[in-house]
Coordinates of C-alpha atoms in Angstrom, one line a residue:
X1 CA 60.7 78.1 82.2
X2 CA 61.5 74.6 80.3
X3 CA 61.4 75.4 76.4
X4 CA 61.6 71.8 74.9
X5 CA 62.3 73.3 71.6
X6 CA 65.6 74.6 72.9
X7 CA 68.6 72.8 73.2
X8 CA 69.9 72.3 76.5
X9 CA 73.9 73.3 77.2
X10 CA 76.0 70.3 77.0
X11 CA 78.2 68.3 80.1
X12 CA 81.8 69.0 79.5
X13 CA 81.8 65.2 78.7
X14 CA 79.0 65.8 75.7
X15 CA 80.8 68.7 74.7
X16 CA 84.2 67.0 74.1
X17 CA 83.0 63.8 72.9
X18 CA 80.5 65.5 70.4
X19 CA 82.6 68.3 69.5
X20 CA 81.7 68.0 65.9
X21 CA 77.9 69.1 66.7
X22 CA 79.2 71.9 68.4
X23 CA 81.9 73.5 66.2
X24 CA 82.8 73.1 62.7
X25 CA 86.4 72.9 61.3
X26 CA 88.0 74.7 58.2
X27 CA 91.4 73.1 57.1
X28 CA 92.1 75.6 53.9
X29 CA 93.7 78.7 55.1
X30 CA 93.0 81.5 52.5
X31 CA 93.9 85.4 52.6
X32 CA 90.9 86.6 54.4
X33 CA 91.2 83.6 56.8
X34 CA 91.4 85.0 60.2
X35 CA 93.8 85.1 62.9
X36 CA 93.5 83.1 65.7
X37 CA 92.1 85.5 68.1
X38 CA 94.2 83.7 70.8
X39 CA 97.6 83.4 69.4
X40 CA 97.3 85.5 66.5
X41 CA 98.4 83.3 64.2
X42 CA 96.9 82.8 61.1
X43 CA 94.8 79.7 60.4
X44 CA 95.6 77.0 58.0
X45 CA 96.5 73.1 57.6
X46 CA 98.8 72.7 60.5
X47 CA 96.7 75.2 62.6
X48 CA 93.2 74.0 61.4
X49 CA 90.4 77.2 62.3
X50 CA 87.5 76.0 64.5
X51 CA 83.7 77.8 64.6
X52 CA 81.9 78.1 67.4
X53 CA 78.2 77.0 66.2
X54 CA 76.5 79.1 68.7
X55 CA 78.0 82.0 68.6
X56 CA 79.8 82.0 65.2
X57 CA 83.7 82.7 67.1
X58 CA 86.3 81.4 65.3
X59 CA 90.1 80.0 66.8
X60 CA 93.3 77.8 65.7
X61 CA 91.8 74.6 67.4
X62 CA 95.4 73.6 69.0
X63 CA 94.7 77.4 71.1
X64 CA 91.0 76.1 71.9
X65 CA 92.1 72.6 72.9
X66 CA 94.7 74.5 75.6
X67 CA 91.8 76.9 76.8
X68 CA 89.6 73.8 76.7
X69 CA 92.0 71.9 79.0
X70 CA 93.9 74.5 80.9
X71 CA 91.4 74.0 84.1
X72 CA 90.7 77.8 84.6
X73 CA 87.5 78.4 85.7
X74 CA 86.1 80.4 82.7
X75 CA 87.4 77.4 80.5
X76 CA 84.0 76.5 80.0
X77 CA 83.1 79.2 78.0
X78 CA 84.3 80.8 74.7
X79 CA 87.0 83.1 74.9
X80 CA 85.5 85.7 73.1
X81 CA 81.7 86.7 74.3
X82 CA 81.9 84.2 77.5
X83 CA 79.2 82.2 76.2
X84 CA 78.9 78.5 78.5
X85 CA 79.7 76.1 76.1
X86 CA 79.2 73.1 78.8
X87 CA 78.3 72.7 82.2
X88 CA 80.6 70.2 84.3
X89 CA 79.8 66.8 84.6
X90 CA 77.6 65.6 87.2
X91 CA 79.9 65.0 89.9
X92 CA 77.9 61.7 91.8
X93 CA 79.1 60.3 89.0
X94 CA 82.4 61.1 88.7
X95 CA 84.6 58.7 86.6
X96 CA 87.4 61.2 85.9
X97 CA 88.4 58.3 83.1
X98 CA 85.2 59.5 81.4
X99 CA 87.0 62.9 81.2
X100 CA 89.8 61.8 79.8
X101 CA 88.4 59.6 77.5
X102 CA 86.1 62.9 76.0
X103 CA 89.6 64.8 76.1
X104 CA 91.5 62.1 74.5
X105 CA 88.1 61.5 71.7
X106 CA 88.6 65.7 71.3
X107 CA 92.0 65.1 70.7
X108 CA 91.9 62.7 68.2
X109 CA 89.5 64.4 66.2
X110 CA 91.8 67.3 66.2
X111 CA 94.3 65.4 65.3
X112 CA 92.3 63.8 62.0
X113 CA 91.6 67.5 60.8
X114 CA 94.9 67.9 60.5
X115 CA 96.2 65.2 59.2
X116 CA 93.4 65.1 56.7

């Protein structure tokens, strides 16, 4: 059943391009910082830690930008509870430069966290 209260899951596209409505950064690595749950390597200015908003999982965000792009099939969900995090973009309209362009916006945010 629609709920028009709820928001609906993001295309990859919205996801990428968006990213800061879905995830929230933290640059400051302190002691009870945790690991990245993918690399386990702690988190701090060169390896900036990401949250999931919707389900509150945290990673190094240079680990979720190579799940994130690593075309597995389960790379549309968090690594953690499996939760969708985007559906794929509608494929009639399929401008793969729209892909890259969300990738290449995802990057550069990434990259402004850690610069900052």
């Amino acid at each position: 059943m629609f709920n028009p209260f709820k928001n609906p899951t993001p295309t990859r596209n919205e996801f990428t391009t968006n990213f800061n409505r879905y995830a929230t950064f933290h640059l400051s690595g302190t002691p009870d910082s945790p690991d990245c749950v993918i690399c386990t390597c702690p988190c701090g200015p060169k390896r900036p830690r990401m949250r999931l908003r919707d389900c509150q999982h945290d990673f190094c965000s240079l680990c979720f930008e190579k799940w994130l792009n690593s075309g597995q099939r389960a790379a549309d969900k968090c690594v953690m509870c499996r939760k969708v995090l985007f559906v794929p973009d509608d494929e009639t309209d399929s401008s793969s430069s729209e892909a890259y362009d969300s990738d290449d916006s995802l990057n550069a945010l990434i990259d402004r966290m850690v610069l900052a």
